[in-house]
mmCIF file with all atom_site columns, C-alpha atoms in Angstrom:
data_model
loop_
_atom_site.group_PDB
_atom_site.id
_atom_site.type_symbol
_atom_site.label_atom_id
_atom_site.label_alt_id
_atom_site.label_comp_id
_atom_site.label_asym_id
_atom_site.label_entity_id
_atom_site.label_seq_id
_atom_site.pdbx_PDB_ins_code
_atom_site.Cartn_x
_atom_site.Cartn_y
_atom_site.Cartn_z
_atom_site.occupancy
_atom_site.B_iso_or_equiv
_atom_site.pdbx_formal_charge
_atom_site.auth_seq_id
_atom_site.auth_comp_id
_atom_site.auth_asym_id
_atom_site.auth_atom_id
_atom_site.pdbx_PDB_model_num
ATOM 1   C CA . UNK A 1 1   ? 10.170 -7.099  -15.817 1.00 67.00 ? 1   UNK A CA 1
ATOM 2   C CA . UNK A 1 2   ? 13.193 -6.959  -18.109 1.00 76.00 ? 2   UNK A CA 1
ATOM 3   C CA . UNK A 1 3   ? 16.128 -9.138  -17.133 1.00 89.00 ? 3   UNK A CA 1
ATOM 4   C CA . UNK A 1 4   ? 19.293 -7.048  -17.050 1.00 95.00 ? 4   UNK A CA 1
ATOM 5   C CA . UNK A 1 5   ? 22.198 -8.841  -15.464 1.00 96.00 ? 5   UNK A CA 1
ATOM 6   C CA . UNK A 1 6   ? 25.669 -7.684  -14.575 1.00 97.00 ? 6   UNK A CA 1
ATOM 7   C CA . UNK A 1 7   ? 28.604 -9.858  -13.704 1.00 97.00 ? 7   UNK A CA 1
ATOM 8   C CA . UNK A 1 8   ? 30.562 -10.153 -11.648 1.00 98.00 ? 8   UNK A CA 1
ATOM 9   C CA . UNK A 1 9   ? 28.784 -8.527  -8.714  1.00 96.00 ? 9   UNK A CA 1
ATOM 10  C CA . UNK A 1 10  ? 32.111 -7.251  -7.439  1.00 97.00 ? 10  UNK A CA 1
ATOM 11  C CA . UNK A 1 11  ? 35.761 -7.390  -8.282  1.00 97.00 ? 11  UNK A CA 1
ATOM 12  C CA . UNK A 1 12  ? 39.057 -6.275  -6.829  1.00 98.00 ? 12  UNK A CA 1
ATOM 13  C CA . UNK A 1 13  ? 41.776 -5.001  -9.112  1.00 98.00 ? 13  UNK A CA 1
ATOM 14  C CA . UNK A 1 14  ? 45.368 -4.120  -8.434  1.00 98.00 ? 14  UNK A CA 1
ATOM 15  C CA . UNK A 1 15  ? 46.307 -0.583  -9.350  1.00 98.00 ? 15  UNK A CA 1
ATOM 16  C CA . UNK A 1 16  ? 47.631 -0.505  -12.888 1.00 98.00 ? 16  UNK A CA 1
ATOM 17  C CA . UNK A 1 17  ? 45.840 -3.666  -13.982 1.00 98.00 ? 17  UNK A CA 1
ATOM 18  C CA . UNK A 1 18  ? 43.083 -3.662  -16.563 1.00 98.00 ? 18  UNK A CA 1
ATOM 19  C CA . UNK A 1 19  ? 39.705 -5.231  -16.062 1.00 98.00 ? 19  UNK A CA 1
ATOM 20  C CA . UNK A 1 20  ? 36.339 -5.706  -17.718 1.00 98.00 ? 20  UNK A CA 1
ATOM 21  C CA . UNK A 1 21  ? 32.846 -6.779  -16.806 1.00 98.00 ? 21  UNK A CA 1
ATOM 22  C CA . UNK A 1 22  ? 29.588 -7.585  -18.492 1.00 98.00 ? 22  UNK A CA 1
ATOM 23  C CA . UNK A 1 23  ? 26.034 -6.408  -18.857 1.00 98.00 ? 23  UNK A CA 1
ATOM 24  C CA . UNK A 1 24  ? 23.530 -8.725  -20.518 1.00 98.00 ? 24  UNK A CA 1
ATOM 25  C CA . UNK A 1 25  ? 20.095 -7.629  -21.648 1.00 96.00 ? 25  UNK A CA 1
ATOM 26  C CA . UNK A 1 26  ? 17.199 -8.704  -23.881 1.00 92.00 ? 26  UNK A CA 1
ATOM 27  C CA . UNK A 1 27  ? 18.321 -8.759  -27.506 1.00 88.00 ? 27  UNK A CA 1
ATOM 28  C CA . UNK A 1 28  ? 14.914 -7.939  -28.943 1.00 86.00 ? 28  UNK A CA 1
ATOM 29  C CA . UNK A 1 29  ? 13.461 -4.440  -29.398 1.00 86.00 ? 29  UNK A CA 1
ATOM 30  C CA . UNK A 1 30  ? 16.734 -2.744  -28.573 1.00 89.00 ? 30  UNK A CA 1
ATOM 31  C CA . UNK A 1 31  ? 16.700 1.044   -28.305 1.00 89.00 ? 31  UNK A CA 1
ATOM 32  C CA . UNK A 1 32  ? 19.659 2.063   -26.159 1.00 92.00 ? 32  UNK A CA 1
ATOM 33  C CA . UNK A 1 33  ? 21.928 0.977   -23.317 1.00 95.00 ? 33  UNK A CA 1
ATOM 34  C CA . UNK A 1 34  ? 23.342 3.326   -20.711 1.00 95.00 ? 34  UNK A CA 1
ATOM 35  C CA . UNK A 1 35  ? 26.381 2.890   -18.496 1.00 97.00 ? 35  UNK A CA 1
ATOM 36  C CA . UNK A 1 36  ? 26.649 4.826   -15.233 1.00 97.00 ? 36  UNK A CA 1
ATOM 37  C CA . UNK A 1 37  ? 29.405 5.161   -12.700 1.00 97.00 ? 37  UNK A CA 1
ATOM 38  C CA . UNK A 1 38  ? 28.267 5.496   -9.070  1.00 97.00 ? 38  UNK A CA 1
ATOM 39  C CA . UNK A 1 39  ? 30.668 6.488   -6.346  1.00 96.00 ? 39  UNK A CA 1
ATOM 40  C CA . UNK A 1 40  ? 29.647 6.130   -2.730  1.00 91.00 ? 40  UNK A CA 1
ATOM 41  C CA . UNK A 1 41  ? 27.621 9.077   -1.404  1.00 89.00 ? 41  UNK A CA 1
ATOM 42  C CA . UNK A 1 42  ? 27.487 10.671  -4.842  1.00 94.00 ? 42  UNK A CA 1
ATOM 43  C CA . UNK A 1 43  ? 25.035 10.719  -7.743  1.00 95.00 ? 43  UNK A CA 1
ATOM 44  C CA . UNK A 1 44  ? 25.280 8.157   -10.525 1.00 95.00 ? 44  UNK A CA 1
ATOM 45  C CA . UNK A 1 45  ? 27.140 9.744   -13.421 1.00 94.00 ? 45  UNK A CA 1
ATOM 46  C CA . UNK A 1 46  ? 26.367 8.905   -17.041 1.00 93.00 ? 46  UNK A CA 1
ATOM 47  C CA . UNK A 1 47  ? 29.360 7.330   -18.789 1.00 96.00 ? 47  UNK A CA 1
ATOM 48  C CA . UNK A 1 48  ? 28.060 6.118   -22.114 1.00 95.00 ? 48  UNK A CA 1
ATOM 49  C CA . UNK A 1 49  ? 24.873 6.039   -24.135 1.00 94.00 ? 49  UNK A CA 1
ATOM 50  C CA . UNK A 1 50  ? 25.095 3.233   -26.668 1.00 95.00 ? 50  UNK A CA 1
ATOM 51  C CA . UNK A 1 51  ? 22.612 2.821   -29.452 1.00 93.00 ? 51  UNK A CA 1
ATOM 52  C CA . UNK A 1 52  ? 24.111 0.914   -32.376 1.00 92.00 ? 52  UNK A CA 1
ATOM 53  C CA . UNK A 1 53  ? 25.255 -2.684  -32.655 1.00 94.00 ? 53  UNK A CA 1
ATOM 54  C CA . UNK A 1 54  ? 29.030 -2.681  -32.734 1.00 94.00 ? 54  UNK A CA 1
ATOM 55  C CA . UNK A 1 55  ? 29.253 0.673   -30.937 1.00 93.00 ? 55  UNK A CA 1
ATOM 56  C CA . UNK A 1 56  ? 32.512 1.303   -29.150 1.00 97.00 ? 56  UNK A CA 1
ATOM 57  C CA . UNK A 1 57  ? 32.752 4.316   -26.884 1.00 97.00 ? 57  UNK A CA 1
ATOM 58  C CA . UNK A 1 58  ? 35.681 5.633   -24.906 1.00 97.00 ? 58  UNK A CA 1
ATOM 59  C CA . UNK A 1 59  ? 36.127 8.113   -22.094 1.00 95.00 ? 59  UNK A CA 1
ATOM 60  C CA . UNK A 1 60  ? 39.677 8.350   -20.868 1.00 96.00 ? 60  UNK A CA 1
ATOM 61  C CA . UNK A 1 61  ? 40.747 4.900   -19.687 1.00 97.00 ? 61  UNK A CA 1
ATOM 62  C CA . UNK A 1 62  ? 37.205 3.546   -19.710 1.00 98.00 ? 62  UNK A CA 1
ATOM 63  C CA . UNK A 1 63  ? 35.603 2.103   -22.817 1.00 98.00 ? 63  UNK A CA 1
ATOM 64  C CA . UNK A 1 64  ? 32.526 0.080   -23.688 1.00 98.00 ? 64  UNK A CA 1
ATOM 65  C CA . UNK A 1 65  ? 31.371 -2.144  -26.504 1.00 98.00 ? 65  UNK A CA 1
ATOM 66  C CA . UNK A 1 66  ? 27.900 -3.195  -27.529 1.00 98.00 ? 66  UNK A CA 1
ATOM 67  C CA . UNK A 1 67  ? 26.486 -6.320  -29.177 1.00 97.00 ? 67  UNK A CA 1
ATOM 68  C CA . UNK A 1 68  ? 22.743 -5.906  -29.577 1.00 96.00 ? 68  UNK A CA 1
ATOM 69  C CA . UNK A 1 69  ? 22.276 -9.140  -31.532 1.00 95.00 ? 69  UNK A CA 1
ATOM 70  C CA . UNK A 1 70  ? 23.483 -11.296 -28.676 1.00 95.00 ? 70  UNK A CA 1
ATOM 71  C CA . UNK A 1 71  ? 22.442 -8.888  -25.935 1.00 96.00 ? 71  UNK A CA 1
ATOM 72  C CA . UNK A 1 72  ? 25.585 -7.906  -24.102 1.00 97.00 ? 72  UNK A CA 1
ATOM 73  C CA . UNK A 1 73  ? 27.874 -4.982  -23.439 1.00 98.00 ? 73  UNK A CA 1
ATOM 74  C CA . UNK A 1 74  ? 31.354 -4.975  -21.972 1.00 98.00 ? 74  UNK A CA 1
ATOM 75  C CA . UNK A 1 75  ? 32.880 -2.147  -19.976 1.00 98.00 ? 75  UNK A CA 1
ATOM 76  C CA . UNK A 1 76  ? 36.669 -2.016  -19.853 1.00 98.00 ? 76  UNK A CA 1
ATOM 77  C CA . UNK A 1 77  ? 38.938 -0.126  -17.482 1.00 98.00 ? 77  UNK A CA 1
ATOM 78  C CA . UNK A 1 78  ? 42.522 0.150   -18.649 1.00 98.00 ? 78  UNK A CA 1
ATOM 79  C CA . UNK A 1 79  ? 45.304 0.726   -16.129 1.00 98.00 ? 79  UNK A CA 1
ATOM 80  C CA . UNK A 1 80  ? 42.953 0.898   -13.125 1.00 98.00 ? 80  UNK A CA 1
ATOM 81  C CA . UNK A 1 81  ? 43.490 3.697   -10.627 1.00 97.00 ? 81  UNK A CA 1
ATOM 82  C CA . UNK A 1 82  ? 42.076 4.032   -7.089  1.00 96.00 ? 82  UNK A CA 1
ATOM 83  C CA . UNK A 1 83  ? 39.721 6.752   -8.326  1.00 96.00 ? 83  UNK A CA 1
ATOM 84  C CA . UNK A 1 84  ? 38.079 4.170   -10.599 1.00 97.00 ? 84  UNK A CA 1
ATOM 85  C CA . UNK A 1 85  ? 36.666 2.471   -7.502  1.00 97.00 ? 85  UNK A CA 1
ATOM 86  C CA . UNK A 1 86  ? 32.893 2.705   -7.870  1.00 98.00 ? 86  UNK A CA 1
ATOM 87  C CA . UNK A 1 87  ? 29.812 0.721   -8.763  1.00 97.00 ? 87  UNK A CA 1
ATOM 88  C CA . UNK A 1 88  ? 29.183 0.571   -12.484 1.00 98.00 ? 88  UNK A CA 1
ATOM 89  C CA . UNK A 1 89  ? 25.558 0.255   -13.550 1.00 97.00 ? 89  UNK A CA 1
ATOM 90  C CA . UNK A 1 90  ? 24.135 -0.590  -16.919 1.00 97.00 ? 90  UNK A CA 1
ATOM 91  C CA . UNK A 1 91  ? 20.559 0.250   -17.872 1.00 95.00 ? 91  UNK A CA 1
ATOM 92  C CA . UNK A 1 92  ? 18.481 -1.104  -20.734 1.00 94.00 ? 92  UNK A CA 1
ATOM 93  C CA . UNK A 1 93  ? 16.320 1.595   -22.255 1.00 90.00 ? 93  UNK A CA 1
ATOM 94  C CA . UNK A 1 94  ? 12.807 1.182   -23.539 1.00 84.00 ? 94  UNK A CA 1
ATOM 95  C CA . UNK A 1 95  ? 10.098 3.445   -22.108 1.00 80.00 ? 95  UNK A CA 1
ATOM 96  C CA . UNK A 1 96  ? 12.092 3.448   -18.886 1.00 85.00 ? 96  UNK A CA 1
ATOM 97  C CA . UNK A 1 97  ? 15.511 2.500   -17.615 1.00 89.00 ? 97  UNK A CA 1
ATOM 98  C CA . UNK A 1 98  ? 15.822 -1.094  -16.391 1.00 93.00 ? 98  UNK A CA 1
ATOM 99  C CA . UNK A 1 99  ? 18.986 -1.370  -14.342 1.00 95.00 ? 99  UNK A CA 1
ATOM 100 C CA . UNK A 1 100 ? 21.308 -4.204  -13.601 1.00 96.00 ? 100 UNK A CA 1
ATOM 101 C CA . UNK A 1 101 ? 22.395 -4.631  -9.984  1.00 95.00 ? 101 UNK A CA 1
ATOM 102 C CA . UNK A 1 102 ? 25.831 -3.246  -10.767 1.00 97.00 ? 102 UNK A CA 1
ATOM 103 C CA . UNK A 1 103 ? 29.444 -4.326  -10.626 1.00 98.00 ? 103 UNK A CA 1
ATOM 104 C CA . UNK A 1 104 ? 31.376 -2.862  -7.708  1.00 97.00 ? 104 UNK A CA 1
ATOM 105 C CA . UNK A 1 105 ? 35.009 -2.287  -8.574  1.00 98.00 ? 105 UNK A CA 1
ATOM 106 C CA . UNK A 1 106 ? 37.619 -1.807  -5.862  1.00 98.00 ? 106 UNK A CA 1
ATOM 107 C CA . UNK A 1 107 ? 41.071 -0.770  -7.008  1.00 98.00 ? 107 UNK A CA 1
ATOM 108 C CA . UNK A 1 108 ? 43.835 -1.576  -4.540  1.00 95.00 ? 108 UNK A CA 1
ATOM 109 C CA . UNK A 1 109 ? 46.845 0.679   -4.435  1.00 91.00 ? 109 UNK A CA 1
ATOM 110 C CA . UNK B 2 1   ? 26.668 20.287  -16.252 1.00 72.00 ? 1   UNK B CA 1
ATOM 111 C CA . UNK B 2 2   ? 23.131 19.484  -15.269 1.00 84.00 ? 2   UNK B CA 1
ATOM 112 C CA . UNK B 2 3   ? 22.630 18.891  -11.559 1.00 91.00 ? 3   UNK B CA 1
ATOM 113 C CA . UNK B 2 4   ? 19.764 17.384  -9.609  1.00 95.00 ? 4   UNK B CA 1
ATOM 114 C CA . UNK B 2 5   ? 19.793 18.210  -5.916  1.00 96.00 ? 5   UNK B CA 1
ATOM 115 C CA . UNK B 2 6   ? 18.053 15.702  -3.644  1.00 97.00 ? 6   UNK B CA 1
ATOM 116 C CA . UNK B 2 7   ? 17.225 16.251  0.036   1.00 97.00 ? 7   UNK B CA 1
ATOM 117 C CA . UNK B 2 8   ? 17.416 14.939  2.619   1.00 98.00 ? 8   UNK B CA 1
ATOM 118 C CA . UNK B 2 9   ? 20.274 12.517  2.099   1.00 97.00 ? 9   UNK B CA 1
ATOM 119 C CA . UNK B 2 10  ? 19.336 10.573  5.176   1.00 97.00 ? 10  UNK B CA 1
ATOM 120 C CA . UNK B 2 11  ? 16.228 10.499  7.324   1.00 98.00 ? 11  UNK B CA 1
ATOM 121 C CA . UNK B 2 12  ? 15.025 8.463   10.263  1.00 98.00 ? 12  UNK B CA 1
ATOM 122 C CA . UNK B 2 13  ? 11.344 8.639   11.087  1.00 97.00 ? 13  UNK B CA 1
ATOM 123 C CA . UNK B 2 14  ? 8.906  6.954   13.410  1.00 97.00 ? 14  UNK B CA 1
ATOM 124 C CA . UNK B 2 15  ? 6.469  4.397   12.111  1.00 98.00 ? 15  UNK B CA 1
ATOM 125 C CA . UNK B 2 16  ? 3.204  6.042   11.070  1.00 97.00 ? 16  UNK B CA 1
ATOM 126 C CA . UNK B 2 17  ? 4.678  9.409   10.161  1.00 98.00 ? 17  UNK B CA 1
ATOM 127 C CA . UNK B 2 18  ? 5.143  10.799  6.658   1.00 98.00 ? 18  UNK B CA 1
ATOM 128 C CA . UNK B 2 19  ? 8.386  11.785  5.027   1.00 98.00 ? 19  UNK B CA 1
ATOM 129 C CA . UNK B 2 20  ? 8.901  14.119  2.075   1.00 98.00 ? 20  UNK B CA 1
ATOM 130 C CA . UNK B 2 21  ? 11.854 13.819  -0.275  1.00 98.00 ? 21  UNK B CA 1
ATOM 131 C CA . UNK B 2 22  ? 12.643 16.667  -2.674  1.00 97.00 ? 22  UNK B CA 1
ATOM 132 C CA . UNK B 2 23  ? 14.439 16.680  -5.978  1.00 96.00 ? 23  UNK B CA 1
ATOM 133 C CA . UNK B 2 24  ? 15.324 19.946  -7.673  1.00 95.00 ? 24  UNK B CA 1
ATOM 134 C CA . UNK B 2 25  ? 16.866 20.468  -11.077 1.00 93.00 ? 25  UNK B CA 1
ATOM 135 C CA . UNK B 2 26  ? 19.325 23.300  -10.510 1.00 92.00 ? 26  UNK B CA 1
ATOM 136 C CA . UNK B 2 27  ? 20.246 24.510  -13.972 1.00 86.00 ? 27  UNK B CA 1
ATOM 137 C CA . UNK B 2 28  ? 17.734 22.999  -16.309 1.00 87.00 ? 28  UNK B CA 1
ATOM 138 C CA . UNK B 2 29  ? 14.012 22.423  -16.531 1.00 88.00 ? 29  UNK B CA 1
ATOM 139 C CA . UNK B 2 30  ? 12.926 18.871  -15.913 1.00 87.00 ? 30  UNK B CA 1
ATOM 140 C CA . UNK B 2 31  ? 9.524  18.202  -17.394 1.00 86.00 ? 31  UNK B CA 1
ATOM 141 C CA . UNK B 2 32  ? 9.880  14.576  -16.378 1.00 90.00 ? 32  UNK B CA 1
ATOM 142 C CA . UNK B 2 33  ? 11.474 13.084  -13.292 1.00 93.00 ? 33  UNK B CA 1
ATOM 143 C CA . UNK B 2 34  ? 11.796 9.454   -12.346 1.00 95.00 ? 34  UNK B CA 1
ATOM 144 C CA . UNK B 2 35  ? 11.706 7.997   -8.851  1.00 97.00 ? 35  UNK B CA 1
ATOM 145 C CA . UNK B 2 36  ? 13.561 4.792   -8.029  1.00 97.00 ? 36  UNK B CA 1
ATOM 146 C CA . UNK B 2 37  ? 13.874 2.570   -5.014  1.00 97.00 ? 37  UNK B CA 1
ATOM 147 C CA . UNK B 2 38  ? 16.772 0.270   -4.220  1.00 95.00 ? 38  UNK B CA 1
ATOM 148 C CA . UNK B 2 39  ? 16.844 -2.602  -1.752  1.00 91.00 ? 39  UNK B CA 1
ATOM 149 C CA . UNK B 2 40  ? 20.212 -3.900  -0.523  1.00 88.00 ? 40  UNK B CA 1
ATOM 150 C CA . UNK B 2 41  ? 22.232 -5.662  -3.210  1.00 85.00 ? 41  UNK B CA 1
ATOM 151 C CA . UNK B 2 42  ? 19.436 -5.187  -5.736  1.00 90.00 ? 42  UNK B CA 1
ATOM 152 C CA . UNK B 2 43  ? 19.057 -2.968  -8.750  1.00 93.00 ? 43  UNK B CA 1
ATOM 153 C CA . UNK B 2 44  ? 17.371 0.406   -8.925  1.00 95.00 ? 44  UNK B CA 1
ATOM 154 C CA . UNK B 2 45  ? 13.671 -0.200  -9.518  1.00 95.00 ? 45  UNK B CA 1
ATOM 155 C CA . UNK B 2 46  ? 11.526 2.454   -11.143 1.00 95.00 ? 46  UNK B CA 1
ATOM 156 C CA . UNK B 2 47  ? 8.625  3.407   -8.898  1.00 96.00 ? 47  UNK B CA 1
ATOM 157 C CA . UNK B 2 48  ? 6.982  6.167   -10.864 1.00 96.00 ? 48  UNK B CA 1
ATOM 158 C CA . UNK B 2 49  ? 7.400  8.756   -13.577 1.00 94.00 ? 49  UNK B CA 1
ATOM 159 C CA . UNK B 2 50  ? 6.617  12.292  -12.526 1.00 90.00 ? 50  UNK B CA 1
ATOM 160 C CA . UNK B 2 51  ? 5.387  14.753  -15.137 1.00 88.00 ? 51  UNK B CA 1
ATOM 161 C CA . UNK B 2 52  ? 5.174  18.475  -14.488 1.00 86.00 ? 52  UNK B CA 1
ATOM 162 C CA . UNK B 2 53  ? 1.616  19.630  -14.148 1.00 84.00 ? 53  UNK B CA 1
ATOM 163 C CA . UNK B 2 54  ? 0.013  16.204  -14.395 1.00 86.00 ? 54  UNK B CA 1
ATOM 164 C CA . UNK B 2 55  ? -0.470 13.041  -12.391 1.00 90.00 ? 55  UNK B CA 1
ATOM 165 C CA . UNK B 2 56  ? 2.423  10.702  -11.943 1.00 94.00 ? 56  UNK B CA 1
ATOM 166 C CA . UNK B 2 57  ? 2.495  7.340   -13.661 1.00 94.00 ? 57  UNK B CA 1
ATOM 167 C CA . UNK B 2 58  ? 3.167  4.509   -11.239 1.00 96.00 ? 58  UNK B CA 1
ATOM 168 C CA . UNK B 2 59  ? 4.782  1.185   -12.025 1.00 95.00 ? 59  UNK B CA 1
ATOM 169 C CA . UNK B 2 60  ? 2.883  -1.987  -11.363 1.00 94.00 ? 60  UNK B CA 1
ATOM 170 C CA . UNK B 2 61  ? 2.847  -2.898  -7.711  1.00 94.00 ? 61  UNK B CA 1
ATOM 171 C CA . UNK B 2 62  ? 3.648  0.595   -6.421  1.00 96.00 ? 62  UNK B CA 1
ATOM 172 C CA . UNK B 2 63  ? 0.902  2.035   -4.225  1.00 95.00 ? 63  UNK B CA 1
ATOM 173 C CA . UNK B 2 64  ? 0.123  5.546   -5.403  1.00 94.00 ? 64  UNK B CA 1
ATOM 174 C CA . UNK B 2 65  ? -1.607 6.438   -2.123  1.00 96.00 ? 65  UNK B CA 1
ATOM 175 C CA . UNK B 2 66  ? 1.451  5.307   -0.226  1.00 97.00 ? 66  UNK B CA 1
ATOM 176 C CA . UNK B 2 67  ? 4.012  7.105   -2.360  1.00 97.00 ? 67  UNK B CA 1
ATOM 177 C CA . UNK B 2 68  ? 2.614  10.514  -3.263  1.00 97.00 ? 68  UNK B CA 1
ATOM 178 C CA . UNK B 2 69  ? 4.408  12.309  -6.050  1.00 95.00 ? 69  UNK B CA 1
ATOM 179 C CA . UNK B 2 70  ? 4.020  15.980  -6.830  1.00 92.00 ? 70  UNK B CA 1
ATOM 180 C CA . UNK B 2 71  ? 5.680  17.766  -9.719  1.00 91.00 ? 71  UNK B CA 1
ATOM 181 C CA . UNK B 2 72  ? 4.252  21.249  -9.475  1.00 83.00 ? 72  UNK B CA 1
ATOM 182 C CA . UNK B 2 73  ? 7.038  23.099  -11.230 1.00 89.00 ? 73  UNK B CA 1
ATOM 183 C CA . UNK B 2 74  ? 9.646  22.465  -13.889 1.00 89.00 ? 74  UNK B CA 1
ATOM 184 C CA . UNK B 2 75  ? 12.385 22.351  -11.271 1.00 92.00 ? 75  UNK B CA 1
ATOM 185 C CA . UNK B 2 76  ? 10.861 20.502  -8.335  1.00 94.00 ? 76  UNK B CA 1
ATOM 186 C CA . UNK B 2 77  ? 9.452  17.028  -7.828  1.00 94.00 ? 77  UNK B CA 1
ATOM 187 C CA . UNK B 2 78  ? 8.627  15.571  -4.418  1.00 96.00 ? 78  UNK B CA 1
ATOM 188 C CA . UNK B 2 79  ? 8.017  12.059  -3.163  1.00 97.00 ? 79  UNK B CA 1
ATOM 189 C CA . UNK B 2 80  ? 6.091  11.704  0.086   1.00 98.00 ? 80  UNK B CA 1
ATOM 190 C CA . UNK B 2 81  ? 6.105  8.361   1.829   1.00 98.00 ? 81  UNK B CA 1
ATOM 191 C CA . UNK B 2 82  ? 2.856  8.423   3.789   1.00 97.00 ? 82  UNK B CA 1
ATOM 192 C CA . UNK B 2 83  ? 2.285  6.559   7.029   1.00 97.00 ? 83  UNK B CA 1
ATOM 193 C CA . UNK B 2 84  ? 5.719  5.034   6.774   1.00 97.00 ? 84  UNK B CA 1
ATOM 194 C CA . UNK B 2 85  ? 6.374  1.558   8.131   1.00 97.00 ? 85  UNK B CA 1
ATOM 195 C CA . UNK B 2 86  ? 9.645  -0.336  8.632   1.00 96.00 ? 86  UNK B CA 1
ATOM 196 C CA . UNK B 2 87  ? 9.185  -2.147  5.312   1.00 96.00 ? 87  UNK B CA 1
ATOM 197 C CA . UNK B 2 88  ? 9.381  1.246   3.584   1.00 97.00 ? 88  UNK B CA 1
ATOM 198 C CA . UNK B 2 89  ? 12.960 1.597   4.787   1.00 97.00 ? 89  UNK B CA 1
ATOM 199 C CA . UNK B 2 90  ? 14.999 1.776   1.630   1.00 97.00 ? 90  UNK B CA 1
ATOM 200 C CA . UNK B 2 91  ? 17.140 3.950   -0.598  1.00 97.00 ? 91  UNK B CA 1
ATOM 201 C CA . UNK B 2 92  ? 15.189 6.342   -2.812  1.00 98.00 ? 92  UNK B CA 1
ATOM 202 C CA . UNK B 2 93  ? 16.704 8.247   -5.723  1.00 98.00 ? 93  UNK B CA 1
ATOM 203 C CA . UNK B 2 94  ? 15.372 10.533  -8.427  1.00 97.00 ? 94  UNK B CA 1
ATOM 204 C CA . UNK B 2 95  ? 16.561 11.247  -11.935 1.00 95.00 ? 95  UNK B CA 1
ATOM 205 C CA . UNK B 2 96  ? 15.718 13.523  -14.814 1.00 91.00 ? 96  UNK B CA 1
ATOM 206 C CA . UNK B 2 97  ? 16.283 13.321  -18.527 1.00 79.00 ? 97  UNK B CA 1
ATOM 207 C CA . UNK B 2 98  ? 17.943 16.234  -20.224 1.00 69.00 ? 98  UNK B CA 1
ATOM 208 C CA . UNK B 2 99  ? 15.633 15.809  -23.179 1.00 62.00 ? 99  UNK B CA 1
ATOM 209 C CA . UNK B 2 100 ? 15.877 14.105  -26.507 1.00 55.00 ? 100 UNK B CA 1
ATOM 210 C CA . UNK B 2 101 ? 14.192 10.997  -25.195 1.00 53.00 ? 101 UNK B CA 1
ATOM 211 C CA . UNK B 2 102 ? 15.850 7.979   -23.640 1.00 49.00 ? 102 UNK B CA 1
ATOM 212 C CA . UNK B 2 103 ? 18.788 8.145   -26.011 1.00 57.00 ? 103 UNK B CA 1
ATOM 213 C CA . UNK B 2 104 ? 20.517 10.580  -23.700 1.00 67.00 ? 104 UNK B CA 1
ATOM 214 C CA . UNK B 2 105 ? 22.003 9.970   -20.291 1.00 78.00 ? 105 UNK B CA 1
ATOM 215 C CA . UNK B 2 106 ? 19.962 10.790  -17.232 1.00 90.00 ? 106 UNK B CA 1
ATOM 216 C CA . UNK B 2 107 ? 20.999 13.046  -14.360 1.00 93.00 ? 107 UNK B CA 1
ATOM 217 C CA . UNK B 2 108 ? 20.507 11.634  -10.881 1.00 95.00 ? 108 UNK B CA 1
ATOM 218 C CA . UNK B 2 109 ? 20.119 13.044  -7.425  1.00 96.00 ? 109 UNK B CA 1
ATOM 219 C CA . UNK B 2 110 ? 22.383 11.666  -4.718  1.00 96.00 ? 110 UNK B CA 1
ATOM 220 C CA . UNK B 2 111 ? 19.657 9.606   -3.084  1.00 97.00 ? 111 UNK B CA 1
ATOM 221 C CA . UNK B 2 112 ? 17.854 9.452   0.258   1.00 98.00 ? 112 UNK B CA 1
ATOM 222 C CA . UNK B 2 113 ? 18.345 6.703   2.800   1.00 97.00 ? 113 UNK B CA 1
ATOM 223 C CA . UNK B 2 114 ? 15.074 6.293   4.681   1.00 98.00 ? 114 UNK B CA 1
ATOM 224 C CA . UNK B 2 115 ? 14.950 4.350   7.921   1.00 97.00 ? 115 UNK B CA 1
ATOM 225 C CA . UNK B 2 116 ? 11.600 3.839   9.588   1.00 97.00 ? 116 UNK B CA 1
ATOM 226 C CA . UNK B 2 117 ? 11.795 2.815   13.230  1.00 97.00 ? 117 UNK B CA 1
#
């Protein structure tokens, strides 16, 4: 079983503030890392597919970086809005997706 | 975009009965679907990989006779929890790859909350 860890488990952010959180994964035999956003009662939505060391991807106010040598990825939310409230999952990809337990973000208005 | 429709979203069943969960790809053909299970405050755990027209591949520790998977068409995969017991109560969710291998994002259903009483 691959060890994919996300921290913190949850965080509360004031509207307008920026935040970031971490996904750590095995640094050997890296193929790809996925980030998903999962709102309550909805389907997880793919945010980023990251494949190269040093990758930086951006989608609106959300961005992610990747360090495959040390085995971590950061996801950043700039200027948090209430609609950013969700659980953010990372998944290490080999022959399957191995998920972290997620970071639940709550943005307070 | 690609959509996977999963039903039911919530089901309560009596112990000993069987429950079928369906996942349909609405606007694409899914040759492979994945079934996950999630316990409270834990991560999604892959149960099995469902391939159209062939037997599913189960992860270690998952009972294939307990969790029957059928993928008879390119747009429909089903998971049947047979002779359900309270310990089978969990959240089940399916996903499909849009192709191109694992380097592309996966499309998920919205999940099924199963409660066995």
